[in-house]
Amino acid sequence: MSEITESEERLARPLIRLAKLVGVGTSYVGMSHDYHEIDDDVLIEVLAALGIDASSENAQLIAIRRILNERYSRLVAPTVLHIAGSEDRVLVNTGILDVPSASITLENGEPYQGTVEVGPGDGSQAYDLDGTFISNAAVVIPADLPIGYHTLHVKVADRVQDATLISAPDRVDLLDPMKGGSLWGWMAQLYSIRSSNSWGVGDYEDLKTMLVDAKQKTGADFVLINPVHAAEPVSPLTPSPYLPVSRRLINFTYIRPEAIAEYATLSAGDKNAVDGLHADTEPLNGDSQLIDRDAMWRSKMHALWIIFKAGRTAERQSAFDQFKADCGSDLEAYATWCLCYDKWGAPNGEESNWERKFNRNSPEIANLRKQYPDTLDFYRWLEWIAAEQLSSAQQAAKDAGMHIGIMSDMAVGVHPSGADVWWNPERFAKGATVGAPPDMFNQQGQNWSQPPLSPINLEATGYETYRNMVHGMFARAGAVRIDHILGLFRLWWIPENRSAMDGAYVYYDSDIMLGVLAIEASRAGGVVVGEDLGVVPDHVADALSSHGILGCAVEWFEQRDGVFRAPSQWRPYALASVNTHDLPPAAGYLEYEHVKIRERLGLLTGPAEEFEASAKAEQDAMLAMLVEQGYLDADFAEHREDHEADIIDALYRALKGSPCKLLAASITDAVGEKRAQNQPGTNNEYPNWRIPLADAKGNVVPLETLFDTPGVQRFAQIFNS
């Protein structure tokens, strides 16, 4: 069947030409190979979110001319990519008789000492820029240019223009143990796993213990945790770790007060006060039904204020000052936003919405900062302490012998009312959110309520926002898992007040963004995993693997037309797991917990009997594969109710039989937990991201004994055999 494309008549229309000029997709092929052309009014609104007026044909023609004039009037694009070890050519816009010259300033501020030559361009047609014909030449970027973020200076006559020159390795190298084999580790929801020293919610000290115990007691080389991006400063706290207020900073509610250096030197009165506040939260550790972040934070925040006010030694204050200087405006943005939130409340409603009334330059904001200097510094300090404790956990993992340590999860976006959007609105699209078009799983599409980064701003600023975010994550982790990595290639933008069906894909420069990942991962000696579940275009899969970025292989999803693929056929460049946090643990899945939840909450679009029948057929097909491949005794499959643990073990033996470079075991599977951490399509109907770790009988599993439990030890034996 020939590929369906837009007609020549449609492609000639100014609106379509304008959209394509700035990377807005005007058609797409859906999950079921169904072809869609985007309606004009949707395209106009998506272009408006990019700051482009396309409200009439005349406006569209003006916009096309303006954008082309801007592009050709620049000597060089604002951001250019170079692959280290190869010779690249960067086009320069010049007059036909002009001869450009170029030089490079390295990331460290020193001039590049090699020769930067200029050669002929690509021979493309000249452009008429208001009566001046613009042709092009090419700056030859030398193969020996080091990896980093440099500045390219281009000069033509008396004009000089700079560009951010991103020199990236061609791929992320595998860690040595992964080159001829694989590494394995655990998947954990940090907040759900508590020790007797927790304040009702798992914290960074618990993470440190978890990492060391995982290595020493099971031989694991990493722990994949939920995102720990920055959250609100006061209750109520958003339960979902995938809707942070900033992806640049980290979540300070995971601080352990007693692990702060200054706790040891508190006065007797202050120490008693902190200990008393801790005692107030101790009953929360035994609750097997619900994680109560708000109760935890009300006590913990008070304790942290006591420690902050006690002061620091000159040496510690110097370290704090250096942290503030290193973080720069990103820390000021978050700390100021926290101060406003603290004093003025959540930015919602009309009267109380300070985000709508004020911006970072408003005198009211400056006055608030002057009025509460201690509180402002408190929020800076919290971020410093959180960064210290997360870094300490990663260092402990490496000291224990882990090859990776922490695998951090990067959320796809940020809260629309969060610090990132408020302080730097120019970085984001205005009037659009990110989601997904309709597919067989979500017939109405999905709206994730997160404003997308503007590709125009990214290019104009040398991708600084993205670079800083990735750098910050690799500073305290050995691997980064990127949620919805397809977003580096394209994102489904939904105009404000429209349904998720009425959107369009906006395309990003994936080569540059993958290049940034390669730089930061290589500098950290780390690993990148991209969550690429669902339908992935061939060019995306090829780009990820060619850059050394691992995808995800989820055993329950490795099927086609009702037949499960043998693990031996899975792709090597992947993180393999039995399930995800959006599915019930293995025991719950085998007992059809996902069917019961959806039926109970009214989430089914058809008869419950049909969904249950399809779930049973899926389970039958999975067990058939396990039996056929020799991972499960046929008798166990026949009497599955009596052999649940054997089936779960078989699921994990199958993982071990794959060629995947990373293998992940879910802690919930190992202890027999049956409840899902998250039920997509719900908010408060289900306690998403608030389920404590418990065993098959509903008893809390404390961190102190977690890695000694029979299931954990059994899984370790499977992976270490």
XYZ file of C-alpha atoms in Angstrom:
721
model
C 0.000 0.000 0.000
C 1.420 3.402 -0.967
C 2.062 5.911 1.807
C -0.643 8.518 2.320
C 0.693 12.073 2.107
C -0.677 15.566 1.883
C -1.718 16.790 -1.538
C 0.395 19.285 -3.475
C -2.461 21.758 -3.197
C -2.469 21.486 0.605
C 1.333 21.698 0.797
C 1.271 24.930 -1.220
C -1.038 26.718 1.232
C 0.681 29.470 3.302
C -0.569 28.004 6.604
C 0.928 24.584 5.838
C 4.188 26.117 4.595
C 4.456 28.242 7.742
C 3.769 25.318 10.057
C 6.372 23.125 8.380
C 8.868 25.996 8.408
C 8.874 26.043 12.217
C 8.545 22.296 12.837
C 4.798 21.945 13.374
C 3.493 18.714 11.867
C 0.487 19.213 9.615
C -0.401 15.517 9.388
C 0.462 12.293 11.167
C -0.075 8.542 11.058
C -1.648 7.134 14.230
C -0.977 3.980 16.196
C -3.352 1.966 14.002
C -1.747 3.321 10.807
C -4.636 5.746 10.451
C -3.815 8.968 8.566
C -4.816 12.374 9.956
C -4.494 15.919 8.627
C -4.493 18.658 11.257
C -7.350 21.170 11.070
C -6.491 24.762 10.233
C -7.778 26.217 13.490
C -5.634 23.801 15.514
C -2.533 24.714 13.503
C -3.254 28.415 13.999
C -3.500 27.943 17.780
C -0.359 25.795 17.979
C 1.534 28.446 16.005
C 0.190 31.070 18.402
C 1.657 29.045 21.282
C 5.013 29.453 19.521
C 4.440 33.208 19.379
C 3.560 33.260 15.671
C 0.473 35.041 14.346
C -1.165 32.873 11.673
C -4.711 34.164 12.105
C -5.134 35.075 8.423
C -3.506 34.241 5.114
C -1.884 37.668 5.047
C -0.510 37.135 8.559
C 0.818 33.746 7.478
C 2.654 35.223 4.483
C 4.108 37.997 6.645
C 5.262 35.411 9.214
C 6.904 33.242 6.541
C 8.823 36.219 5.169
C 9.831 37.424 8.638
C 11.110 34.010 9.718
C 13.073 33.468 6.506
C 14.526 36.985 6.730
C 15.613 36.319 10.321
C 17.250 33.041 9.370
C 19.108 34.394 6.350
C 20.092 37.667 7.992
C 22.027 35.709 10.623
C 25.511 34.659 9.614
C 25.073 31.326 11.389
C 22.337 29.425 13.235
C 22.212 30.131 17.012
C 23.086 26.524 17.913
C 25.117 24.079 15.844
C 26.099 20.470 16.477
C 29.466 18.845 15.924
C 30.247 15.156 16.341
C 33.635 14.836 17.985
C 36.129 12.818 15.979
C 34.663 13.780 12.628
C 34.896 16.848 10.424
C 31.641 18.793 10.168
C 30.540 21.715 8.032
C 28.475 24.584 9.413
C 26.717 26.755 6.848
C 27.313 30.514 6.938
C 24.957 32.961 5.215
C 27.023 35.386 3.149
C 26.836 37.716 0.218
C 27.924 36.089 -3.013
C 31.345 37.803 -2.942
C 31.880 37.733 0.834
C 34.527 35.497 2.425
C 33.864 34.557 6.056
C 36.378 33.691 8.752
C 35.818 31.831 11.999
C 37.339 31.034 15.372
C 36.290 28.980 18.384
C 36.360 29.736 22.099
C 36.386 26.545 24.121
C 34.053 25.834 27.024
C 36.812 26.716 29.514
C 37.228 30.169 27.971
C 40.466 29.406 26.145
C 40.794 29.862 22.367
C 40.927 26.761 20.211
C 44.481 26.576 18.922
C 43.800 24.605 15.756
C 42.907 25.950 12.348
C 39.266 26.631 11.530
C 38.978 26.605 7.753
C 36.236 27.984 5.543
C 35.076 26.231 2.402
C 32.282 26.352 -0.156
C 28.672 26.023 0.932
C 26.147 23.443 -0.128
C 25.256 25.171 -3.374
C 21.678 25.836 -2.321
C 19.708 28.542 -4.096
C 20.426 32.135 -3.112
C 17.868 34.012 -1.018
C 16.716 37.543 -1.764
C 17.032 39.433 1.514
C 15.469 42.804 0.762
C 17.400 43.182 -2.471
C 20.597 41.521 -1.275
C 21.234 38.028 -2.560
C 22.397 35.702 0.188
C 24.394 32.594 -0.661
C 26.379 30.439 1.744
C 29.811 29.211 2.653
C 30.799 26.604 5.203
C 32.932 26.688 8.338
C 34.779 23.381 8.698
C 34.700 22.220 12.321
C 37.879 20.188 12.938
C 37.678 16.550 13.988
C 39.943 17.154 16.999
C 37.652 19.720 18.658
C 37.144 18.458 22.223
C 33.770 17.460 23.630
C 31.910 20.336 25.257
C 29.809 23.464 24.857
C 31.927 25.936 22.916
C 31.342 29.239 21.125
C 31.782 29.583 17.379
C 32.638 33.132 16.221
C 31.869 33.855 12.566
C 33.032 37.078 10.896
C 32.098 38.526 7.520
C 33.528 41.989 6.789
C 32.674 44.044 9.879
C 29.920 41.713 11.111
C 30.551 39.150 13.859
C 28.031 36.581 15.065
C 28.344 33.862 17.688
C 26.749 30.438 17.895
C 26.706 27.804 20.617
C 28.820 24.960 19.253
C 27.870 21.676 20.889
C 30.614 19.115 20.333
C 29.260 15.715 21.332
C 30.523 12.140 21.192
C 28.763 10.047 18.597
C 27.392 7.714 21.248
C 27.267 6.865 24.943
C 29.704 4.032 25.544
C 28.458 1.024 27.458
C 29.999 0.431 30.848
C 32.671 -2.269 30.650
C 30.564 -4.985 32.369
C 27.730 -4.307 29.916
C 29.856 -4.771 26.804
C 30.049 -8.541 27.120
C 27.104 -9.087 29.441
C 24.536 -7.272 31.526
C 23.984 -5.585 34.885
C 20.934 -5.947 37.071
C 19.280 -3.888 39.762
C 16.078 -3.024 41.572
C 13.134 -0.733 40.793
C 11.797 1.113 43.834
C 9.373 3.860 44.777
C 11.572 5.687 47.288
C 8.726 7.246 49.287
C 7.120 3.832 49.885
C 10.108 2.121 51.544
C 10.650 3.180 55.147
C 12.960 2.353 58.012
C 12.479 2.826 61.738
C 14.364 6.131 61.342
C 12.074 7.469 58.599
C 9.621 10.274 59.208
C 6.738 8.323 57.669
C 8.076 8.556 54.112
C 11.203 7.019 52.611
C 14.049 9.544 52.384
C 17.588 10.036 51.078
C 19.165 8.236 54.032
C 16.833 5.309 53.388
C 17.994 5.432 49.774
C 21.613 5.247 50.924
C 20.823 2.183 53.035
C 18.841 0.656 50.189
C 21.721 1.047 47.744
C 24.355 -0.388 50.068
C 22.140 -3.303 51.169
C 21.130 -4.013 47.574
C 24.785 -4.394 46.642
C 26.026 -6.199 49.740
C 23.064 -8.546 50.217
C 21.936 -9.171 46.624
C 24.797 -8.126 44.334
C 22.688 -5.534 42.481
C 24.381 -2.703 40.567
C 21.650 -0.052 40.538
C 18.358 1.071 42.030
C 15.909 2.838 39.709
C 13.864 5.309 41.762
C 10.885 7.525 41.049
C 11.625 11.128 39.981
C 12.938 13.282 42.826
C 12.430 16.643 41.125
C 11.514 19.687 43.203
C 8.056 19.914 44.760
C 5.927 22.467 46.632
C 7.409 23.919 49.832
C 4.340 23.532 52.038
C 1.404 21.147 52.323
C -0.544 19.896 50.509
C 2.189 18.182 48.499
C 1.421 16.817 45.038
C 1.603 12.997 45.278
C 2.712 12.430 41.691
C 6.491 12.595 41.215
C 5.791 13.068 37.504
C 4.285 16.546 37.953
C 7.150 18.503 39.577
C 7.397 22.273 39.968
C 10.982 22.223 38.652
C 13.107 19.596 36.922
C 16.301 21.549 37.536
C 16.219 21.218 41.351
C 15.521 18.251 43.617
C 12.881 17.395 46.196
C 13.885 18.581 49.669
C 11.007 16.803 51.418
C 13.190 13.654 51.225
C 15.787 15.170 53.589
C 16.618 13.222 56.777
C 17.047 15.933 59.472
C 19.260 13.803 61.708
C 21.725 13.252 58.835
C 22.463 16.979 58.533
C 25.899 17.799 59.955
C 24.501 20.597 62.150
C 22.085 18.242 63.922
C 24.979 16.776 65.920
C 25.916 20.199 67.317
C 22.427 21.405 68.251
C 21.788 22.640 71.765
C 20.058 20.183 74.071
C 16.813 22.103 73.770
C 16.865 22.237 69.962
C 17.839 18.586 69.694
C 15.000 17.567 71.985
C 12.601 19.633 69.864
C 13.743 17.915 66.649
C 13.571 14.486 68.271
C 10.075 15.240 69.539
C 8.916 16.202 66.081
C 10.385 12.959 64.746
C 8.542 11.004 67.423
C 5.281 12.566 66.231
C 5.766 10.945 62.803
C 6.902 7.500 63.954
C 3.383 5.976 63.852
C 3.258 6.817 60.133
C 5.990 4.239 59.441
C 3.645 1.414 60.443
C 0.755 2.490 58.196
C 0.417 -0.100 55.431
C -2.485 1.641 53.706
C -1.383 5.169 52.859
C 1.713 7.352 52.671
C 0.891 10.635 54.413
C 3.362 13.142 52.966
C 1.565 16.125 54.440
C 1.718 14.897 58.035
C 5.382 14.049 57.527
C 6.241 17.426 56.050
C 4.470 19.507 58.662
C 6.690 17.962 61.341
C 9.859 17.663 59.289
C 9.757 21.233 57.997
C 9.555 22.537 61.566
C 12.553 20.407 62.503
C 14.529 21.626 59.501
C 13.839 25.251 60.405
C 15.268 24.619 63.877
C 18.450 23.157 62.374
C 18.752 25.965 59.826
C 18.426 28.681 62.482
C 21.136 27.030 64.608
C 23.714 28.207 62.085
C 26.797 26.702 60.484
C 30.538 26.759 60.880
C 32.499 29.092 58.610
C 33.587 26.101 56.524
C 30.031 24.845 56.097
C 28.758 28.345 55.310
C 31.429 28.642 52.638
C 30.255 25.373 51.076
C 26.666 26.643 51.158
C 27.708 29.926 49.511
C 29.526 28.011 46.791
C 26.437 25.885 46.160
C 24.343 29.033 45.733
C 26.853 30.469 43.293
C 27.021 27.232 41.283
C 23.233 26.936 40.979
C 22.785 30.605 40.061
C 19.448 31.823 38.777
C 17.827 28.385 38.812
C 18.130 28.245 42.602
C 16.953 31.848 42.963
C 13.920 31.052 40.838
C 12.902 28.078 42.932
C 13.689 29.651 46.310
C 11.739 32.791 45.402
C 8.801 30.759 44.145
C 8.849 28.768 47.400
C 8.863 31.995 49.418
C 5.858 33.359 47.509
C 4.027 30.051 47.898
C 4.873 30.013 51.612
C 3.643 33.550 52.308
C 0.855 33.968 49.753
C -0.407 30.412 49.346
C -0.909 28.218 46.293
C -1.191 30.246 43.069
C -4.795 29.444 42.249
C -8.051 31.314 42.047
C -8.366 34.892 40.837
C -7.678 36.981 43.939
C -4.831 34.871 45.346
C -3.051 34.038 42.095
C 0.208 35.876 42.595
C 1.697 34.106 39.573
C -0.704 35.972 37.292
C -0.216 39.279 39.068
C 3.560 39.306 39.387
C 6.643 38.120 37.531
C 10.264 37.797 38.606
C 10.866 41.522 38.013
C 7.818 42.816 39.894
C 8.605 45.182 42.789
C 6.244 43.153 44.973
C 8.525 40.131 44.534
C 11.624 42.166 45.375
C 9.886 43.540 48.464
C 8.897 40.047 49.651
C 12.499 38.865 49.272
C 13.686 41.844 51.353
C 10.954 41.327 53.946
C 11.812 37.640 54.550
C 15.543 37.169 53.876
C 15.830 34.284 56.355
C 12.939 32.342 54.858
C 14.344 32.881 51.361
C 17.721 31.588 52.496
C 16.011 28.678 54.241
C 14.672 27.463 50.917
C 18.106 27.808 49.333
C 19.553 25.876 52.271
C 16.983 23.090 51.960
C 18.048 22.563 48.359
C 21.705 22.452 49.400
C 21.038 19.865 52.100
C 18.904 17.756 49.738
C 21.670 17.830 47.116
C 24.229 16.835 49.758
C 22.188 13.881 50.949
C 21.338 12.612 47.460
C 25.004 12.929 46.443
C 26.006 11.083 49.612
C 23.661 8.221 48.722
C 25.210 7.921 45.256
C 28.722 8.020 46.699
C 27.821 5.291 49.190
C 26.553 3.156 46.301
C 29.809 3.559 44.402
C 31.859 2.918 47.549
C 29.885 -0.289 48.080
C 30.930 -1.430 44.595
C 27.843 -0.645 42.504
C 28.689 -0.025 38.858
C 25.785 2.422 38.415
C 24.208 3.253 41.770
C 21.209 5.557 41.481
C 19.203 5.469 38.264
C 17.226 8.706 38.372
C 13.949 9.154 36.518
C 13.376 12.342 34.497
C 9.745 13.436 34.219
C 8.507 14.536 30.804
C 7.603 18.033 31.978
C 6.712 20.366 34.840
C 3.631 21.712 36.593
C 2.048 24.621 34.681
C 2.009 26.667 37.904
C 5.496 25.658 39.005
C 8.690 27.607 39.529
C 10.205 26.867 36.117
C 7.236 28.223 34.176
C 6.647 31.257 36.401
C 10.247 32.482 36.529
C 11.113 31.756 32.882
C 7.859 31.790 30.873
C 9.824 32.537 27.706
C 11.204 28.984 27.819
C 7.754 27.444 27.437
C 4.933 27.477 24.935
C 2.131 29.766 26.063
C -1.363 28.413 25.593
C -0.559 24.747 24.969
C 0.056 21.592 26.963
C 1.637 18.228 26.190
C -0.187 14.939 25.797
C -0.815 12.137 23.341
C -3.223 11.720 20.413
C -6.013 9.136 20.509
C -4.940 5.512 20.300
C -6.337 2.073 21.077
C -5.641 2.555 24.794
C -7.003 6.098 25.149
C -9.676 6.809 22.584
C -9.990 10.431 23.696
C -6.233 11.026 23.760
C -4.297 12.230 26.810
C -3.593 15.694 28.218
C -0.735 15.711 30.732
C -1.328 19.380 31.690
C 2.363 20.242 31.242
C 3.502 23.180 29.098
C 6.135 22.123 26.544
C 9.552 23.685 26.185
C 9.693 26.004 23.190
C 11.965 24.631 20.455
C 12.532 28.206 19.289
C 13.813 29.276 22.718
C 15.941 26.136 23.031
C 17.745 26.882 19.775
C 18.156 30.586 20.561
C 19.747 29.865 23.959
C 22.050 27.008 23.022
C 19.727 24.491 24.725
C 20.949 25.817 28.078
C 17.775 24.857 29.955
C 17.994 21.268 28.786
C 21.766 21.086 29.295
C 21.539 22.289 32.897
C 18.742 19.872 33.682
C 20.577 16.820 32.333
C 23.831 17.917 33.971
C 22.093 18.306 37.326
C 20.669 14.801 37.158
C 23.976 13.148 36.248
C 25.707 15.053 39.059
C 23.972 12.754 41.556
C 23.241 9.560 39.619
C 24.994 6.890 37.604
C 22.144 6.570 35.105
C 19.159 8.605 33.960
C 15.890 7.147 32.703
C 14.008 9.629 30.518
C 10.247 9.349 30.645
C 8.661 9.511 27.158
C 11.955 9.908 25.321
C 10.000 10.331 22.093
C 9.531 13.876 23.385
C 13.094 14.628 22.294
C 11.871 14.064 18.732
C 8.302 15.342 18.808
C 5.603 16.243 21.307
C 1.845 16.316 20.904
C 0.837 19.920 21.637
C -2.764 20.559 22.674
C -3.996 24.168 22.434
C -5.609 25.617 25.540
C -9.292 24.748 26.031
C -9.187 21.993 23.399
C -9.521 18.257 23.829
C -6.502 15.990 23.525
C -7.819 14.915 20.116
C -7.331 18.432 18.751
C -3.567 18.755 18.775
C -0.545 18.586 16.518
C 2.969 17.224 16.732
C 5.725 19.789 17.198
C 9.188 18.573 16.241
C 12.423 19.166 18.143
C 16.066 18.904 17.072
C 16.631 15.426 18.431
C 20.217 15.286 17.165
C 21.202 18.169 19.433
C 19.242 16.876 22.428
C 20.705 13.392 22.036
C 24.100 15.045 21.696
C 23.614 16.795 25.053
C 22.706 13.455 26.638
C 25.838 11.904 25.159
C 28.047 14.703 26.552
C 26.639 14.570 30.072
C 26.490 10.777 30.272
C 30.039 10.436 28.954
C 31.378 13.001 31.418
C 29.683 11.196 34.290
C 30.588 7.711 33.054
C 26.848 7.048 33.111
C 24.066 5.291 31.260
C 20.964 6.692 29.534
C 17.698 4.765 29.335
C 14.809 6.104 27.281
C 11.221 5.089 28.052
C 10.147 4.275 24.495
C 7.094 2.100 25.090
C 4.268 2.087 22.587
C 4.635 2.674 18.863
C 8.126 3.992 18.116
C 8.902 5.140 14.546
C 11.812 3.266 12.995
C 13.946 6.410 12.717
C 13.533 7.075 16.453
C 14.544 3.537 17.411
C 17.536 3.762 15.062
C 18.604 7.144 16.463
C 18.436 5.937 20.071
C 20.440 2.775 19.442
C 23.013 4.585 17.280
C 23.590 7.014 20.164
C 24.049 4.177 22.673
C 20.800 4.992 24.470
C 18.911 2.017 25.855
C 15.183 1.597 25.378
C 12.738 -0.337 27.573
C 11.576 -3.939 27.197
C 8.612 -4.740 29.444
C 7.772 -8.437 29.496
C 4.008 -7.914 29.578
C 4.262 -5.648 26.505
C 6.567 -7.866 24.444
C 3.752 -9.382 22.419
C 2.103 -9.078 19.062
C -1.306 -10.318 17.984
C -1.705 -12.149 21.289
C 1.598 -14.036 21.063
C 4.479 -13.244 23.423
C 7.982 -13.020 22.011
C 10.675 -15.221 23.482
C 13.034 -13.115 25.621
C 15.945 -14.306 23.495
C 14.439 -12.208 20.673
C 14.349 -8.951 22.622
C 16.699 -6.144 21.570
C 19.987 -5.965 23.474
C 19.973 -2.187 23.953
C 17.209 -2.108 26.533
C 16.379 -2.078 30.220
C 14.282 -5.214 30.702
C 11.611 -5.489 33.401
C 8.540 -7.599 34.054
C 6.226 -4.610 34.539
C 6.025 -0.842 35.129
C 4.703 1.410 37.892
C 1.482 1.803 35.870
C 0.726 -1.912 36.228
C -0.013 -3.912 39.372
C 2.935 -5.914 40.739
C 3.280 -9.420 39.328
C 1.142 -11.055 42.046
C -1.606 -8.501 41.558
C -1.456 -8.862 37.800
C -1.768 -12.642 38.024
C -4.820 -12.149 40.263
C -6.330 -9.651 37.777
C -5.960 -6.663 40.069
C -5.931 -4.378 37.005
C -9.326 -5.729 35.962
C -10.810 -5.281 39.428
C -9.531 -1.705 39.786
C -10.825 -0.556 36.424
C -14.196 -2.181 36.974
C -14.486 -0.745 40.481
C -13.572 2.768 39.352
C -15.686 2.713 36.200
C -12.715 3.064 33.848
C -13.792 0.418 31.347
C -15.157 1.547 27.982
C -16.826 -1.821 27.317
C -18.329 -4.702 29.285
C -16.267 -5.891 32.246
C -16.645 -9.487 31.051
C -14.884 -8.652 27.775
C -11.948 -6.972 29.509
C -11.614 -9.832 31.969
C -11.696 -12.368 29.130
C -8.958 -10.486 27.263
C -6.863 -10.299 30.462
C -7.192 -14.051 30.955
C -6.285 -14.710 27.336
C -3.218 -12.504 27.740
C -2.167 -14.367 30.859
C -2.678 -17.731 29.116
C -0.471 -16.558 26.256
C 2.236 -15.381 28.644
C 2.285 -18.695 30.517
C 2.356 -20.580 27.231
C 5.503 -18.682 26.248
C 7.123 -19.363 29.626
C 6.372 -23.076 29.322
C 7.478 -23.265 25.692
C 10.786 -21.536 26.463
C 11.482 -23.781 29.448
C 11.088 -21.164 32.173
C 7.967 -22.717 33.748
C 6.762 -26.256 34.450
C 3.638 -27.018 32.435
C 1.919 -28.386 35.533
C 2.462 -25.073 37.328
C 0.780 -23.277 34.445
C -2.189 -25.661 34.654
C -2.588 -25.016 38.387
C -1.559 -21.400 38.491
C -3.460 -20.500 41.677
C -1.250 -22.867 43.658
C 1.971 -21.803 41.957
C 1.880 -18.013 41.906
C 5.401 -17.659 43.337
C 6.741 -20.182 40.809
C 5.172 -18.219 37.950
C 6.655 -14.942 39.210
C 10.066 -16.579 39.459
C 9.629 -17.830 35.890
C 8.858 -14.298 34.712
C 12.196 -13.203 36.146
C 14.114 -16.184 34.820
C 12.814 -15.151 31.419
C 14.291 -11.676 31.907
C 17.623 -13.329 32.616
C 17.249 -15.175 29.306
C 17.141 -11.944 27.301
C 20.179 -10.240 25.731
C 19.197 -6.903 27.325
C 22.098 -4.938 28.763
C 20.197 -3.936 31.923
C 17.729 -6.068 33.905
C 15.462 -4.648 36.609
C 13.600 -6.470 39.371
C 10.664 -4.789 41.062
C 10.882 -4.712 44.844
C 7.087 -4.944 45.012
C 7.231 -8.227 43.082
C 9.891 -9.605 45.402
C 7.888 -8.994 48.601
C 4.517 -10.137 47.219
C 2.803 -6.723 47.103
C -0.342 -6.757 44.934
C -1.391 -3.109 44.777
C -0.443 -0.855 41.869
C 1.430 2.349 42.659
C -0.468 4.240 39.978
C -3.689 3.720 38.084
C -3.642 5.778 34.859
C -6.799 7.728 34.201
C -7.452 8.483 37.882
C -6.655 11.262 40.315
C -8.060 10.909 43.821
C -10.293 7.963 42.906
C -7.232 5.807 43.586
C -4.342 6.590 46.008
C -1.775 7.031 43.252
C 1.835 7.331 44.439
C 0.717 6.864 48.058
C 0.930 3.073 48.503
C 3.423 1.952 51.200
C 5.496 -1.170 50.580
C 3.707 -4.195 52.079
C 3.871 -7.948 51.648
C 1.246 -10.405 50.381
C -0.549 -10.282 53.736
C -0.670 -6.503 53.814
C 2.070 -6.107 56.425
C 4.570 -3.264 56.105
C 8.008 -4.396 54.920
C 10.615 -2.276 56.748
C 13.866 -1.381 55.059
C 15.910 -3.036 57.808
C 14.746 -6.520 56.739
C 13.815 -5.874 53.099
C 16.893 -7.387 51.484
C 16.828 -10.422 53.777
C 13.277 -11.459 52.811
C 12.928 -14.797 50.978
C 11.518 -13.256 47.783
C 14.306 -10.704 47.479
C 16.926 -13.366 48.061
C 15.222 -15.671 45.558
C 15.284 -12.975 42.860
C 18.942 -12.261 43.627
C 19.756 -15.914 43.150
C 18.016 -15.888 39.761
C 19.980 -12.870 38.527
C 23.315 -13.933 39.994
C 23.194 -17.477 38.633
